[in-house]
Coordinates of N, CA and C in Angstrom, one line a residue:
X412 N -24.7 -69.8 9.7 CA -25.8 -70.8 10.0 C -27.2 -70.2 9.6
X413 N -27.8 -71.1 9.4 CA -29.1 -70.7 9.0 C -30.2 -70.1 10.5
X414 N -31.0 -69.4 10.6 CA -31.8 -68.9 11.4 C -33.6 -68.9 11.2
X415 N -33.7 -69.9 12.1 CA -35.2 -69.7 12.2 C -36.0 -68.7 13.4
X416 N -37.1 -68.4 12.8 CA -38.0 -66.9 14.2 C -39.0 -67.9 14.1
X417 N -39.4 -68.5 15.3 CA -40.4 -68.4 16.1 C -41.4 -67.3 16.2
X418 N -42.6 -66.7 15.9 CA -43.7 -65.6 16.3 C -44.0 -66.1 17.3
X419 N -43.7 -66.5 18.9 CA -44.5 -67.3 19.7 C -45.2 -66.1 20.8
X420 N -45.4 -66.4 21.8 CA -46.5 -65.0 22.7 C -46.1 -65.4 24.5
X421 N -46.0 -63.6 25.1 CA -45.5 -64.3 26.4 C -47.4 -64.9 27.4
X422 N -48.3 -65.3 26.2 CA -49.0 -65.8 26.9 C -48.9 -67.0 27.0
X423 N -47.8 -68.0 26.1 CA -47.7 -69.3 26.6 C -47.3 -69.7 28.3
X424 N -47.4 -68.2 29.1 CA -47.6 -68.7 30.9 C -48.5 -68.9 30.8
X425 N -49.8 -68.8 30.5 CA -50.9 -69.0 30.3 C -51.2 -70.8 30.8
X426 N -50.4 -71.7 30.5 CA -50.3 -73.5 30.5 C -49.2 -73.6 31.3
X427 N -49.4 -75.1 31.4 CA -48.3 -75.7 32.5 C -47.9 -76.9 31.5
X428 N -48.1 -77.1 30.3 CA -47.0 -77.9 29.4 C -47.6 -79.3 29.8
X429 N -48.6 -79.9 30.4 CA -49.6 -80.9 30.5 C -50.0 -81.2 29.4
X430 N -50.4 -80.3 28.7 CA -51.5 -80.6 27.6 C -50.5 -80.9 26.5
X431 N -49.2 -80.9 26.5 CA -48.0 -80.9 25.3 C -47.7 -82.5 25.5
X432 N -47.6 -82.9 26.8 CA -46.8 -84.1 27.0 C -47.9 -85.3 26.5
X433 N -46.6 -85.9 25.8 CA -46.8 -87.4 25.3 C -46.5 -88.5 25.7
X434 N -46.4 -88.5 27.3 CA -45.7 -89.6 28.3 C -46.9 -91.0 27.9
X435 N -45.8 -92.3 27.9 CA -47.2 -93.4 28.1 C -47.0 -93.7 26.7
X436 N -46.3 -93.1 26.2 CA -47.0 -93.3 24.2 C -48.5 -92.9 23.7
X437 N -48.9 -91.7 24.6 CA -50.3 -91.4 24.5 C -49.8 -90.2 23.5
X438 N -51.2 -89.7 22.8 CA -51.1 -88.5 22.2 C -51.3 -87.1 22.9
X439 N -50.7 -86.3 22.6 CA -51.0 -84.7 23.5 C -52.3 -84.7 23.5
X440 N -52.8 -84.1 24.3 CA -54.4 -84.0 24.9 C -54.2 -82.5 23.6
X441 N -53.6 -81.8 23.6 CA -53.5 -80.7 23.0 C -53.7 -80.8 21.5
X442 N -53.0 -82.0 21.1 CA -53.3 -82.0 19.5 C -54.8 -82.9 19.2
X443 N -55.7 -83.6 20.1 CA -56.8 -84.1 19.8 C -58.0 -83.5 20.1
X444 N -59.1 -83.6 18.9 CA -60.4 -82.5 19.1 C -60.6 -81.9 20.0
X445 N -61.1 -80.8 19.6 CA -61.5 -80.0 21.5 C -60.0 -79.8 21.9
X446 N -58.9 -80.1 21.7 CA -58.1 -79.3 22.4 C -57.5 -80.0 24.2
X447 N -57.3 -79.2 24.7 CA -57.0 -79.1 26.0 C -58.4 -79.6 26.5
X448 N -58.0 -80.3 27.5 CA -59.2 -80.8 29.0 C -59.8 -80.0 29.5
X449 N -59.5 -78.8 29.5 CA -59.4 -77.9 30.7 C -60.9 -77.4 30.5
X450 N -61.1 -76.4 31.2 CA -63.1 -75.8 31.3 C -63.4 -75.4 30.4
X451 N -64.2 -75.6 29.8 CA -64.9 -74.9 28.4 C -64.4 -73.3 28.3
X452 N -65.1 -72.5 29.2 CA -65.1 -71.2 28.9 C -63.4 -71.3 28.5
X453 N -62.7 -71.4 29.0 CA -60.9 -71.4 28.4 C -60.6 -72.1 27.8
X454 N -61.1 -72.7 27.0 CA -60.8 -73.9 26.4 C -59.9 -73.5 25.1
X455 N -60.7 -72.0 24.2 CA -59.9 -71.5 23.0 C -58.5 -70.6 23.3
X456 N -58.6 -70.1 24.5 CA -57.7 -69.8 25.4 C -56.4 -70.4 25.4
X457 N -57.0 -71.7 26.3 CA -55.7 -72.5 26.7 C -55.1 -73.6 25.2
X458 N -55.8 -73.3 23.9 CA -55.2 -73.8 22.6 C -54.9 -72.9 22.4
X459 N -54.4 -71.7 22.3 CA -54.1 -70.4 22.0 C -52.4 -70.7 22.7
X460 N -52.5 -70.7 23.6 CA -51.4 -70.4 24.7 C -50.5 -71.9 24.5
X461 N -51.2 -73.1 24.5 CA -50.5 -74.3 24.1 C -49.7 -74.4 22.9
X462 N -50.2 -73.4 21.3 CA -49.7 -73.4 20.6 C -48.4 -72.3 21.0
X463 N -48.6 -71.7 21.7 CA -47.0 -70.8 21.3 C -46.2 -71.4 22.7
X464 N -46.6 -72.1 23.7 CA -45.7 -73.1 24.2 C -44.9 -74.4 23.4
X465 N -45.8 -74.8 22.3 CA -45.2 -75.6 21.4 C -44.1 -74.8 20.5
X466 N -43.9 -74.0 20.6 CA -43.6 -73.2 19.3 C -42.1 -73.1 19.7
X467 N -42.0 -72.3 21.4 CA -41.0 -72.7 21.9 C -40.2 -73.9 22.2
X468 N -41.0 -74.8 22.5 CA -40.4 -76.0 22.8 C -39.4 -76.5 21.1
X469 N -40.6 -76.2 20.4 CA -40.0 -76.7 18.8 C -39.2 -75.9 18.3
X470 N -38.8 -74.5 18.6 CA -37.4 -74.1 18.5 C -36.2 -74.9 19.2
X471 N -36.5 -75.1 20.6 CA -35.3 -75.6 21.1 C -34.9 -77.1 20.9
X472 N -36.0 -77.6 20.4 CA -35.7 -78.7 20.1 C -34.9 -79.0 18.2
X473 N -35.4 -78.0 17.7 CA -34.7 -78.0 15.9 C -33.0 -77.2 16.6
X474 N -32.7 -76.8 17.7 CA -31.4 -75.9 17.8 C -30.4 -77.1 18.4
X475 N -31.4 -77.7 19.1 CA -30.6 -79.0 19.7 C -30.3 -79.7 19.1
X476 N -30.9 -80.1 17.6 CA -31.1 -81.6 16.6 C -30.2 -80.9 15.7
X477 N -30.2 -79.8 15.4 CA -29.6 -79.7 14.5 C -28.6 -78.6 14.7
X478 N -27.4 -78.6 14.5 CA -26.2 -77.7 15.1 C -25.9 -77.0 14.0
X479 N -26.2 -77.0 13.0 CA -26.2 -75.7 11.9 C -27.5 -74.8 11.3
X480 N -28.0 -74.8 12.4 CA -29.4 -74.2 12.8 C -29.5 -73.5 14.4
X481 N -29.9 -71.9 13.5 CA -29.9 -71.5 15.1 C -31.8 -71.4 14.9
X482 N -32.5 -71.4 16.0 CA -34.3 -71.5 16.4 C -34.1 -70.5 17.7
X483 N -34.8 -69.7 17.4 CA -35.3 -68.9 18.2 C -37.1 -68.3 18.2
X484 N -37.5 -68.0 19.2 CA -38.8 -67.2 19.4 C -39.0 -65.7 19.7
X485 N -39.9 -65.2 19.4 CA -40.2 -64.0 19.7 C -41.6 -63.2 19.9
X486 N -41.8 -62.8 21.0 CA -43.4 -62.0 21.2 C -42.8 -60.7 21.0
X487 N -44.1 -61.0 20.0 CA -44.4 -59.0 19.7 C -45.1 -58.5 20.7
X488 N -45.8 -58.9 21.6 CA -47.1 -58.0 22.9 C -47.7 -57.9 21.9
X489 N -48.7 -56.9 21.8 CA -49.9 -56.7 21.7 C -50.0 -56.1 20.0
X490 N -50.1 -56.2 19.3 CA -49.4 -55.8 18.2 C -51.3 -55.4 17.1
X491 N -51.3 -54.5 16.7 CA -52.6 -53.7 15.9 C -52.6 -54.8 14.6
X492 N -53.2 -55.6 14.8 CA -53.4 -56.6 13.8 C -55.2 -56.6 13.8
X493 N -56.0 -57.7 13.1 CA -57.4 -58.3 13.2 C -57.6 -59.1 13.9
X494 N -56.4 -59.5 15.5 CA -56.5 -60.1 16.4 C -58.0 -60.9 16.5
X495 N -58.8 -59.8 17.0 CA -59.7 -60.0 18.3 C -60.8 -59.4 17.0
X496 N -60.5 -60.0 15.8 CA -62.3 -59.6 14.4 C -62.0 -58.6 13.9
X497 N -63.1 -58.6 12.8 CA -63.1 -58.0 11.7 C -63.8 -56.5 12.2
X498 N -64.4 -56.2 13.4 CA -65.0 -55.2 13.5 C -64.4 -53.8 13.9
X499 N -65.1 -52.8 12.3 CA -63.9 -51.8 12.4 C -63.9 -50.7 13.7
X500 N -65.2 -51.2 14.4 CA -65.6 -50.4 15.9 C -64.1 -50.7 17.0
X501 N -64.3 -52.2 17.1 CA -62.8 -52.9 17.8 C -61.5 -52.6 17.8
X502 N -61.7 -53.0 16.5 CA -60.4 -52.4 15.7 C -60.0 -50.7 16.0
X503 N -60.6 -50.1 15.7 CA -60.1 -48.8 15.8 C -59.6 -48.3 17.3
X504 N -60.6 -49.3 18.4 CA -60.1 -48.8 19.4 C -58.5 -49.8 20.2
X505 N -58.6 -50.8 19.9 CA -57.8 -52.0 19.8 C -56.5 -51.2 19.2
X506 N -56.1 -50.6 18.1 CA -55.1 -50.7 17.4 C -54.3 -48.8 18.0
X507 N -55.3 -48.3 19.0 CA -54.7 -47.3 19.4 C -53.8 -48.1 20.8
X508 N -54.6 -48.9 21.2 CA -53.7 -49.4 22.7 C -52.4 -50.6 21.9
X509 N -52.3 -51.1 20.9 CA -51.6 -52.3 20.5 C -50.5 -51.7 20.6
X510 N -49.6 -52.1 19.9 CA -48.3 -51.8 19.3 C -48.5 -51.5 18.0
X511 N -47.8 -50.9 16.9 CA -48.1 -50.7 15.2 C -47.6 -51.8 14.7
X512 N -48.4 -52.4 14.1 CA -47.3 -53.2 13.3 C -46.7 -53.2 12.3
X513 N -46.7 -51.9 11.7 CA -45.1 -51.3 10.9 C -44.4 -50.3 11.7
X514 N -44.5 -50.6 13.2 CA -43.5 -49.3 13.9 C -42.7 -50.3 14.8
X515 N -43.2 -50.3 16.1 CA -42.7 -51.0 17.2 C -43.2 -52.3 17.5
X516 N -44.0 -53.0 16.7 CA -44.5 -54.0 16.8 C -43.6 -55.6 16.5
X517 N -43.2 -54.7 15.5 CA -41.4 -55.2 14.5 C -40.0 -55.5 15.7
X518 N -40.6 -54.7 17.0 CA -38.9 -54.3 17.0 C -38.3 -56.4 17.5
X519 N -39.3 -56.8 18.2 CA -38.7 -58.0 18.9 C -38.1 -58.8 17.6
X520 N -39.3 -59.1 17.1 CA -39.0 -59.9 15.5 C -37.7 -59.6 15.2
X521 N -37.4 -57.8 14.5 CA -36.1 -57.6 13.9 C -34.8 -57.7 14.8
X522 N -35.1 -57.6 16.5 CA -33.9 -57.9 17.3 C -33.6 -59.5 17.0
X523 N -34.5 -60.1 17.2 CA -34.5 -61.9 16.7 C -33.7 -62.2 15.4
X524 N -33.9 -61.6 14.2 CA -33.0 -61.7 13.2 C -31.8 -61.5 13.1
X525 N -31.8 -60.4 13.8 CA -29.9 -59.6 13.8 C -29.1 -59.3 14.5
X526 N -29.8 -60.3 15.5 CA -28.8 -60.7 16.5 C -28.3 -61.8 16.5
X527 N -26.7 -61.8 16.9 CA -25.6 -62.4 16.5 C -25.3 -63.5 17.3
X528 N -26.0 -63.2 18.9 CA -25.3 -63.9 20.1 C -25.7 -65.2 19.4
X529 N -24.9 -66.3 20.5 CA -24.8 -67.6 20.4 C -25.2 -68.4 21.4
X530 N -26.1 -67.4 22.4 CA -26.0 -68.0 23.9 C -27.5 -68.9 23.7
X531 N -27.4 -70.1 23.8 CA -28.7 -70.8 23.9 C -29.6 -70.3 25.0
X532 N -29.3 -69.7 26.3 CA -30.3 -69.2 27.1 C -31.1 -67.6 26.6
X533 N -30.3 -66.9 25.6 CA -31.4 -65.7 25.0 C -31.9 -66.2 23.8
X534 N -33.2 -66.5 23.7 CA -33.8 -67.3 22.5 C -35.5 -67.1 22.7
X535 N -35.5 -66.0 23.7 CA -37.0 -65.6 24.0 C -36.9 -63.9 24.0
X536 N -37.5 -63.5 22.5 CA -37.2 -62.3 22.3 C -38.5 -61.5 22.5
X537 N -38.5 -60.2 23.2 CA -39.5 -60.0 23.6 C -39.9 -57.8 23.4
X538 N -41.2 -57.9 23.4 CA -41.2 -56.2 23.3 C -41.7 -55.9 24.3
X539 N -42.0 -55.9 25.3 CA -42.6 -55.9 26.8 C -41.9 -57.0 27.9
X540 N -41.1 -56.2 29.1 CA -40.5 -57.2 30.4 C -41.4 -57.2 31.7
X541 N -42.8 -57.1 31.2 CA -43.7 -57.1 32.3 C -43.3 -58.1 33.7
X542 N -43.3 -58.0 34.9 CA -43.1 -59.1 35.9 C -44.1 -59.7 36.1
X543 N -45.2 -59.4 35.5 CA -46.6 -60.2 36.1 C -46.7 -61.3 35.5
X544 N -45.6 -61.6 34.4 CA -46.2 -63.1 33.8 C -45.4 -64.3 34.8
X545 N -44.3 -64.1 35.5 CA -43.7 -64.8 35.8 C -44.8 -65.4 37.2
X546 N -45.4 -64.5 37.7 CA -45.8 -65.1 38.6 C -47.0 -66.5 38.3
X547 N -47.1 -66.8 37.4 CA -47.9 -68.1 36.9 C -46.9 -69.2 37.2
X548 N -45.4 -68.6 37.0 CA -44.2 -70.0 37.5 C -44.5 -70.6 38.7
X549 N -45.1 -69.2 39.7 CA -45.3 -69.9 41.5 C -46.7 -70.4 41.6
X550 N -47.6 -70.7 40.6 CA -48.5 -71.2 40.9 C -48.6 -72.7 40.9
X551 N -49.5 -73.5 41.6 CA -49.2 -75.0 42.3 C -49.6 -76.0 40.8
X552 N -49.9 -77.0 40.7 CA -51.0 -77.3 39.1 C -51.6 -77.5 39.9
X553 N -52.6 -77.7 41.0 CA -53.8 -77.5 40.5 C -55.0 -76.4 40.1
X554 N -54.1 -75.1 40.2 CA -54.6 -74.1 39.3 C -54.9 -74.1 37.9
X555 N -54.1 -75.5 37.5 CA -54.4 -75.3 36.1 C -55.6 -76.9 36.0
X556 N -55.4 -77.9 36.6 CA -55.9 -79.0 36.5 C -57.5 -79.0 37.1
X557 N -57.2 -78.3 38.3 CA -58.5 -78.7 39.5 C -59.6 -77.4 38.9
X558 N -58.9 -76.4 38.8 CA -59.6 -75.1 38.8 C -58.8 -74.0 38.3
X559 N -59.8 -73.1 37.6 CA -59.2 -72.2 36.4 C -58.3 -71.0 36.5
X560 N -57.7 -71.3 37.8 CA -56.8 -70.0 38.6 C -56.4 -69.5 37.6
X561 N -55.3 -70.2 36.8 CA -54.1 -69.6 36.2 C -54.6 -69.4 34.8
X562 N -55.8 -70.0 34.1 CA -56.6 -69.5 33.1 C -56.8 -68.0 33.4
X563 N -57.6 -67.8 34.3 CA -58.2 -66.0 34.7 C -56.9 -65.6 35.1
X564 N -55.9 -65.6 35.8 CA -55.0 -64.9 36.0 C -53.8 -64.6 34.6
X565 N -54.0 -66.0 33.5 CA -53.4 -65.1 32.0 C -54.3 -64.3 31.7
X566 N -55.6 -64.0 31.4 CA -56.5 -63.4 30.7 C -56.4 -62.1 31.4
X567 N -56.6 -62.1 32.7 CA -56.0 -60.6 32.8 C -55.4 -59.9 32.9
X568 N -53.8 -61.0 32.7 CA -52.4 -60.8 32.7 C -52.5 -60.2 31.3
X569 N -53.3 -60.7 30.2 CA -53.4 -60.1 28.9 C -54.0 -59.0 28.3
X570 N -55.3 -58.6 29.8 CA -55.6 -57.5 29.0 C -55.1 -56.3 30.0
X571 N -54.4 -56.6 31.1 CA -53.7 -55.3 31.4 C -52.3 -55.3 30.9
X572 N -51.8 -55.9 30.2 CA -50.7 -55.5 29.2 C -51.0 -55.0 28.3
X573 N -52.4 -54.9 27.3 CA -52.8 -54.2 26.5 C -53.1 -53.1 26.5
X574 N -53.4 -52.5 28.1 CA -53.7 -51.2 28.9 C -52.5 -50.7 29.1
X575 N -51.6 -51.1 29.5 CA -50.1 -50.5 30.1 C -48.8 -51.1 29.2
X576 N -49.1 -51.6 28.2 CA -47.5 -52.3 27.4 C -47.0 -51.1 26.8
X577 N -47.6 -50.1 26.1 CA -47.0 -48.4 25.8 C -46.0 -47.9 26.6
X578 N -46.7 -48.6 27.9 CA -46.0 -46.9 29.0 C -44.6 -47.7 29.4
X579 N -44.5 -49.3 29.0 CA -43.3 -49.7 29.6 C -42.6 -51.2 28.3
X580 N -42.3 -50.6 27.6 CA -41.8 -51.3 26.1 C -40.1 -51.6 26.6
X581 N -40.3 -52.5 26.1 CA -38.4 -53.5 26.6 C -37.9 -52.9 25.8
X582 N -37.4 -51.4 26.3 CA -36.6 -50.6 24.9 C -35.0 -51.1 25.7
X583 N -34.9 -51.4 27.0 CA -33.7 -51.7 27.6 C -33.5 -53.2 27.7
X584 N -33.8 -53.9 27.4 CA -33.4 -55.5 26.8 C -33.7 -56.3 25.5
X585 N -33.4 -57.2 24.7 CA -33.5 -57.7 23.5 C -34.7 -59.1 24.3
X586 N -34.1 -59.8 25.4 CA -34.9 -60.8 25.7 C -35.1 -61.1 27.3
X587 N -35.5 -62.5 27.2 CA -35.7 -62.8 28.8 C -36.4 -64.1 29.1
X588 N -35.9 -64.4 30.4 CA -36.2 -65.8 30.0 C -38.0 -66.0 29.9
X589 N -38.2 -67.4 29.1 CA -39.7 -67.7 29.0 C -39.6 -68.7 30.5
X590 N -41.2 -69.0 29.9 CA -41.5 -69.1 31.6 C -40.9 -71.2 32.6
X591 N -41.3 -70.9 33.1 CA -40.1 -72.1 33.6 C -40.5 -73.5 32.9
X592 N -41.9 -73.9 32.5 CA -42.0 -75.5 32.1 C -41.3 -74.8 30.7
X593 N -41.3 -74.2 30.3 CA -40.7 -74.0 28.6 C -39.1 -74.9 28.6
X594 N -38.9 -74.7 29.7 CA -37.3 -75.3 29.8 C -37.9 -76.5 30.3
X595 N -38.5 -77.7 30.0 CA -38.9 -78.6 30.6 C -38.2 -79.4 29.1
X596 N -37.6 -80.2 29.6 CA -37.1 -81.3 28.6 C -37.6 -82.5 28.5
X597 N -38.3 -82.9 28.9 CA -39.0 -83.9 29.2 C -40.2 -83.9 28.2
X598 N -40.9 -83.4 28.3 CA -41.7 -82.7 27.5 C -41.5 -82.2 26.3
X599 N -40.7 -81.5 26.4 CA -39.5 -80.7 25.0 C -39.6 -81.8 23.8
X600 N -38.8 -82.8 24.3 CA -38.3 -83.8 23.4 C -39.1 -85.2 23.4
X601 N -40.5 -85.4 24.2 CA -41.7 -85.8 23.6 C -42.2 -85.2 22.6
X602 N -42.8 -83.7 22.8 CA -43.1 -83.2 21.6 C -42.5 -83.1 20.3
X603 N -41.5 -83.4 20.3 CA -40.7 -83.1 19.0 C -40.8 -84.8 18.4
X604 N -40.6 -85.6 19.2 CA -40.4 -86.9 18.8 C -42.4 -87.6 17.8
X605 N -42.8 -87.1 18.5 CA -44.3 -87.3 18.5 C -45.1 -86.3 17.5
X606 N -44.1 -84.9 17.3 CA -44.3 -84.7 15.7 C -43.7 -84.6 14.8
X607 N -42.5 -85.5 14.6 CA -41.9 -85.7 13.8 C -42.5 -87.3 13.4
X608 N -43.1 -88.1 14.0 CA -43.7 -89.4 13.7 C -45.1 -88.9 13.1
X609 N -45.7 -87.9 13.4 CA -47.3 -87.7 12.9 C -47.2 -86.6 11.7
X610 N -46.1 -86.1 11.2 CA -45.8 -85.3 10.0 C -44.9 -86.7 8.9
X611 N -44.7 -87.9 9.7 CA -43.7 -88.5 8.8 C -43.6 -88.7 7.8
X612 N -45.1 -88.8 7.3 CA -45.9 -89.7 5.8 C -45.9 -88.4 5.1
X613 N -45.6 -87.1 5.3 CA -44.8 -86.1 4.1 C -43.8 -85.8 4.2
X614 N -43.0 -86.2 5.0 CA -41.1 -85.5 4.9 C -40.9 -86.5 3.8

């Protein structure tokens, strides 16, 4: 069967899958200007984070549609790229805390390729099993709707993985699950429906 990788990020805890849904026959708040509703200061944030929650959802939905197709995702963590600009001051200090990206940065990606299982529940491949992301699962929505709880609590969920993802690398798992609305079907399969109608005028 053929095999698709997802590059998705364990910051899509970052959203609560609000800004994806197409209920009503309305369009995602997420795909029109500006983005997400949410507070300005997070605003590029929470389109950041909505994109690799879609990313997910749109693997599981091409694995579901189509049964000679496996879709899978995978976060690299923190990976020595031009992330965060062009500046070689950043950069240089940035790419000592990252991951390489011709060393370990690779490893989730290449576990994602060449791995064989068939189990639809490992499909979130990961280089870091930090437990701090999960806790955004026990937060209520209106941390995400009323007030910027769960905004500030990814952002710093993101840069203390960038401080500590070295000292504790998922050398002992391939994956794990993503965060709980990602298994939201409802949602899931609005999105897919709703971009498969707004890509239709080029298939």
């Amino acid at each position: 069967r053929s095999k698709i990788i997802q590059v998705s990020s364990s910051f899509h805890w970052g959203v609560d899958g609000t800004d994806l849904s197409s209920s009503s026959n309305s369009q995602p708040i997420a795909s029109l200007p500006g983005g997400s509703h949410g507070f300005f200061f997070y605003r590029t944030q929470r389109q950041y984070a909505n994109s690799k929650l879609a990313q997910i959802y749109h693997a599981r939905s091409i694995r579901k549609n189509y049964s000679n197709v496996i879709a899978v995702s995978a976060c690299p963590s923190w990976v020595g790229t031009r992330i965060l600009g062009n500046s070689q001051w950043s950069y240089s200090i940035f790419s000592k805390l990252a991951f390489p990206s011709d060393g370990y940065g690779l490893h989730s990606i290449f576990n994602a390729i060449l791995d064989v299982s068939s189990d639809d529940d490992d499909d979130f491949y990961v280089n870091n099993d930090s437990p701090l992301a999960v806790m955004a699962d026990l937060m209520p929505s209106w941390t995400y709707s009323v007030l910027p709880i769960r905004d500030f609590f990814a952002q710093q969920f993101a840069m203390g993985l960038l401080l500590t993802q070295r000292f504790f690398p998922a050398t002992s798992i391939k994956t794990r699950k993503s965060s709980r609305v990602s298994y939201n079907e409802r949602i899931q399969d609005e999105l897919y429906q709703w971009s498969k109608e707004a890509v239709s005028q080029w298939l």
